[in-house]
Amino acid sequence: MDNRHAAGLRPRPKLHTGAVPAGLAPDAVPKRPVPAPRPSVMQAPVLVLNATFEPINVTAVRRALVLMLKGVAQAEETSHHEVHSTSRAVQVPSVIRLLSYRHIPQQSRALSRKNILLRDRNTCQFCGSVFPASDLTLDHVLPRSRGGRSSWENLVACCYTCNNRKGDRTPEEAGIKLQRRPRPFTLHTSRQLMRLIGHRDEKWRKYLFY
Ligand SMILES: [Zn+2]
């Protein structure tokens, strides 16, 4: 058997000719004093308003700038930061407004693990502690074995300790109490979250009415 031929059939490791994407194999990247492109500014939250000034979403500065460059949105409020392109400096937006009206369905949030954790703000609904998403599970308040459904009203964020303690029982049987009654993700929930995200930005207030 020709060993050289066999070796040639083996998939060869890909050679990196260009830059290694950020976040991939950081150890393989030679350490150079490259200034970071101020990721905190580009990822800062921006309030998105509909054409009618109704708050509809929160996005990141990076995405907001793209919407502005595309002519889809314009800045209503700006922060004191600037970003520089080759030709000009742009004030970083704090609030943007869509230039044409977008219809937002009343219940647009899908029932998903991500959205349940978002609604419950990564807080275990039994012990009230905040956890990273990886340390939370979803608990059926009325267990599935008792006919409990997978619904907004019956699913809550739950830490593993509380989940184990509760087991296949109702909160009453397990002697633990729900922090609050789980509700569907409504417009009200969205507003609450927007206020929470924007609590440090004075310029959001007049659009969120608080
Ligand atoms: Zn807990």
Short mmCIF file of C-alpha atoms and ligand atoms in Angstrom, two decimals:
data_model
loop_
_atom_site.label_atom_id
_atom_site.label_comp_id
_atom_site.label_asym_id
_atom_site.label_seq_id
_atom_site.Cartn_x
_atom_site.Cartn_y
_atom_site.Cartn_z
CA MET A 1 0.00 0.00 0.00
CA ASP A 2 1.24 3.44 -0.90
CA ASN A 3 1.37 5.39 2.33
CA ARG A 4 2.04 8.70 0.66
CA HIS A 5 -1.09 8.29 -1.42
CA ALA A 6 -3.16 7.42 1.65
CA ALA A 7 -1.81 10.47 3.43
CA GLY A 8 -2.84 12.60 0.51
CA LEU A 9 -6.47 11.51 0.90
CA ARG A 10 -6.62 12.66 4.46
CA PRO A 11 -8.40 15.97 4.88
CA ARG A 12 -5.73 18.58 5.29
CA PRO A 13 -6.07 21.25 7.93
CA LYS A 14 -7.19 24.50 6.38
CA LEU A 15 -4.55 27.15 6.23
CA HIS A 16 -5.47 30.55 7.53
CA THR A 17 -4.30 33.06 5.03
CA GLY A 18 -6.30 35.99 6.32
CA ALA A 19 -7.11 37.28 9.74
CA VAL A 20 -8.41 34.81 12.28
CA PRO A 21 -12.01 35.79 13.10
CA ALA A 22 -12.35 37.35 16.51
CA GLY A 23 -13.47 34.89 19.13
CA LEU A 24 -12.02 31.88 17.35
CA ALA A 25 -8.93 30.17 18.73
CA PRO A 26 -7.62 33.21 20.55
CA ASP A 27 -4.49 31.32 21.56
CA ALA A 28 -3.56 30.87 17.92
CA VAL A 29 -3.59 34.60 17.26
CA PRO A 30 -0.23 36.25 17.80
CA LYS A 31 -0.56 38.82 20.53
CA ARG A 32 -0.35 42.28 19.03
CA PRO A 33 -1.32 45.53 20.68
CA VAL A 34 -4.32 46.07 18.40
CA PRO A 35 -6.65 48.70 19.87
CA ALA A 36 -10.12 47.28 20.42
CA PRO A 37 -12.84 49.04 18.36
CA ARG A 38 -14.66 50.12 21.52
CA PRO A 39 -17.09 47.18 21.50
CA SER A 40 -19.03 48.61 24.42
CA VAL A 41 -20.13 51.63 22.37
CA MET A 42 -21.12 49.57 19.32
CA GLN A 43 -23.11 47.17 21.50
CA ALA A 44 -24.82 49.78 23.62
CA PRO A 45 -28.64 49.55 23.50
CA VAL A 46 -30.59 51.82 21.17
CA LEU A 47 -34.33 52.33 21.50
CA VAL A 48 -36.18 51.76 18.21
CA LEU A 49 -39.36 53.76 17.61
CA ASN A 50 -41.97 53.13 14.98
CA ALA A 51 -42.66 55.96 12.52
CA THR A 52 -45.41 57.02 14.96
CA PHE A 53 -42.85 57.39 17.82
CA GLU A 54 -44.19 54.27 19.51
CA PRO A 55 -41.33 52.29 21.12
CA ILE A 56 -41.15 48.86 19.50
CA ASN A 57 -37.75 47.35 20.13
CA VAL A 58 -34.25 47.65 21.47
CA THR A 59 -31.27 47.06 19.24
CA ALA A 60 -27.50 47.61 19.39
CA VAL A 61 -25.68 50.71 18.12
CA ARG A 62 -24.07 48.67 15.34
CA ARG A 63 -27.46 47.57 13.95
CA ALA A 64 -28.95 51.04 14.44
CA LEU A 65 -26.15 52.59 12.37
CA VAL A 66 -26.82 50.07 9.58
CA LEU A 67 -30.53 51.00 9.59
CA MET A 68 -29.58 54.67 9.40
CA LEU A 69 -27.10 54.12 6.56
CA LYS A 70 -29.75 52.18 4.63
CA GLY A 71 -32.14 55.08 5.05
CA VAL A 72 -34.59 52.91 7.00
CA ALA A 73 -34.31 54.90 10.22
CA GLN A 74 -33.09 58.23 11.49
CA ALA A 75 -31.60 59.24 14.82
CA GLU A 76 -34.00 60.99 17.18
CA GLU A 77 -31.57 61.18 20.10
CA THR A 78 -27.81 60.80 20.12
CA SER A 79 -25.25 60.03 22.79
CA HIS A 80 -22.03 61.97 23.27
CA HIS A 81 -20.05 59.24 21.50
CA GLU A 82 -18.96 59.43 17.88
CA VAL A 83 -17.99 56.73 15.42
CA HIS A 84 -15.66 57.52 12.55
CA SER A 85 -15.87 56.19 9.04
CA THR A 86 -13.23 57.00 6.45
CA SER A 87 -14.98 60.19 5.41
CA ARG A 88 -16.97 61.45 8.37
CA ALA A 89 -17.85 61.23 12.02
CA VAL A 90 -21.33 60.11 13.05
CA GLN A 91 -22.94 60.77 16.42
CA VAL A 92 -23.85 57.46 18.04
CA PRO A 93 -27.66 57.17 18.23
CA SER A 94 -29.46 56.58 21.49
CA VAL A 95 -32.96 56.52 20.00
CA ILE A 96 -33.81 55.90 16.34
CA ARG A 97 -37.12 56.08 14.49
CA LEU A 98 -38.21 54.03 11.49
CA LEU A 99 -39.07 56.26 8.55
CA SER A 100 -41.98 54.12 7.39
CA TYR A 101 -44.60 52.58 9.65
CA ARG A 102 -44.17 48.92 10.51
CA HIS A 103 -47.13 46.86 11.68
CA ILE A 104 -46.22 45.04 14.90
CA PRO A 105 -48.53 42.13 15.78
CA GLN A 106 -49.87 42.29 19.34
CA GLN A 107 -48.45 38.92 20.36
CA SER A 108 -45.27 38.62 18.36
CA ARG A 109 -43.19 36.82 20.95
CA ALA A 110 -42.91 33.09 20.37
CA LEU A 111 -43.14 30.79 23.36
CA SER A 112 -39.52 29.76 23.75
CA ARG A 113 -36.98 29.12 26.47
CA LYS A 114 -35.18 32.34 25.51
CA ASN A 115 -38.34 34.44 25.79
CA ILE A 116 -39.43 32.85 29.08
CA LEU A 117 -36.02 33.68 30.57
CA LEU A 118 -36.32 37.19 29.14
CA ARG A 119 -39.78 37.65 30.64
CA ASP A 120 -38.56 36.36 34.01
CA ARG A 121 -35.35 38.40 33.70
CA ASN A 122 -33.18 35.36 34.37
CA THR A 123 -34.66 35.18 37.84
CA CYS A 124 -35.65 31.87 39.41
CA GLN A 125 -39.35 32.36 40.04
CA PHE A 126 -39.18 30.37 43.29
CA CYS A 127 -36.09 31.59 45.17
CA GLY A 128 -35.88 34.97 43.42
CA SER A 129 -32.16 34.72 42.64
CA VAL A 130 -30.73 35.86 39.32
CA PHE A 131 -28.70 33.30 37.35
CA PRO A 132 -26.89 33.09 34.00
CA ALA A 133 -29.15 31.45 31.41
CA SER A 134 -27.05 28.28 31.52
CA ASP A 135 -27.91 27.79 35.21
CA LEU A 136 -31.66 28.05 34.65
CA THR A 137 -34.18 25.54 33.45
CA LEU A 138 -37.88 25.84 32.69
CA ASP A 139 -40.33 24.55 35.27
CA HIS A 140 -43.92 23.55 34.61
CA VAL A 141 -45.71 25.11 37.62
CA LEU A 142 -48.45 22.48 37.36
CA PRO A 143 -46.36 19.41 36.41
CA ARG A 144 -46.89 17.90 32.99
CA SER A 145 -47.78 14.61 34.69
CA ARG A 146 -50.81 16.43 36.14
CA GLY A 147 -51.87 17.82 32.83
CA GLY A 148 -49.84 21.05 33.12
CA ARG A 149 -49.40 22.64 29.72
CA SER A 150 -46.40 24.22 28.07
CA SER A 151 -47.78 27.74 28.02
CA TRP A 152 -46.76 31.24 29.07
CA GLU A 153 -48.99 30.84 32.15
CA ASN A 154 -47.49 27.52 33.25
CA LEU A 155 -43.77 27.85 32.43
CA VAL A 156 -41.31 29.77 34.59
CA ALA A 157 -37.56 30.23 34.85
CA CYS A 158 -36.24 28.03 37.63
CA CYS A 159 -32.79 27.29 39.09
CA TYR A 160 -31.71 23.67 39.32
CA THR A 161 -31.83 23.65 43.13
CA CYS A 162 -35.46 24.78 43.22
CA ASN A 163 -36.31 22.50 40.29
CA ASN A 164 -34.95 19.50 42.21
CA ARG A 165 -36.70 20.51 45.40
CA LYS A 166 -40.02 20.93 43.61
CA GLY A 167 -39.72 17.74 41.61
CA ASP A 168 -43.01 16.44 40.24
CA ARG A 169 -45.16 18.45 42.62
CA THR A 170 -47.10 21.67 42.67
CA PRO A 171 -45.47 24.63 44.47
CA GLU A 172 -47.97 24.21 47.33
CA GLU A 173 -47.10 20.54 47.77
CA ALA A 174 -43.37 21.31 47.69
CA GLY A 175 -43.81 24.16 50.16
CA ILE A 176 -42.33 26.77 47.85
CA LYS A 177 -43.96 29.91 46.58
CA LEU A 178 -44.04 31.51 43.14
CA GLN A 179 -42.60 35.04 43.15
CA ARG A 180 -45.35 36.18 40.79
CA ARG A 181 -47.99 34.73 38.53
CA PRO A 182 -46.51 33.96 35.10
CA ARG A 183 -48.10 35.97 32.30
CA PRO A 184 -47.85 36.02 28.53
CA PHE A 185 -45.24 38.26 26.98
CA THR A 186 -47.33 41.30 26.22
CA LEU A 187 -46.65 44.83 25.05
CA HIS A 188 -46.59 45.75 28.73
CA THR A 189 -43.77 43.23 29.35
CA SER A 190 -41.84 44.66 26.42
CA ARG A 191 -42.18 48.21 27.77
CA GLN A 192 -41.04 47.08 31.21
CA LEU A 193 -37.98 45.44 29.67
CA MET A 194 -37.22 48.52 27.56
CA ARG A 195 -37.35 50.67 30.68
CA LEU A 196 -35.09 48.24 32.48
CA ILE A 197 -32.55 48.20 29.64
CA GLY A 198 -32.70 51.98 29.22
CA HIS A 199 -32.74 52.99 32.86
CA ARG A 200 -29.37 54.69 32.52
CA ASP A 201 -30.32 56.65 29.42
CA GLU A 202 -32.33 59.79 30.23
CA LYS A 203 -33.14 60.27 26.56
CA TRP A 204 -35.32 57.16 26.44
CA ARG A 205 -37.68 58.42 29.11
CA LYS A 206 -39.93 60.68 27.09
CA TYR A 207 -40.66 57.82 24.66
CA LEU A 208 -41.34 55.25 27.38
CA PHE A 209 -43.32 57.55 29.68
CA TYR A 210 -41.66 57.14 33.03
ZN ZN B 1 -34.33 28.90 42.70
#
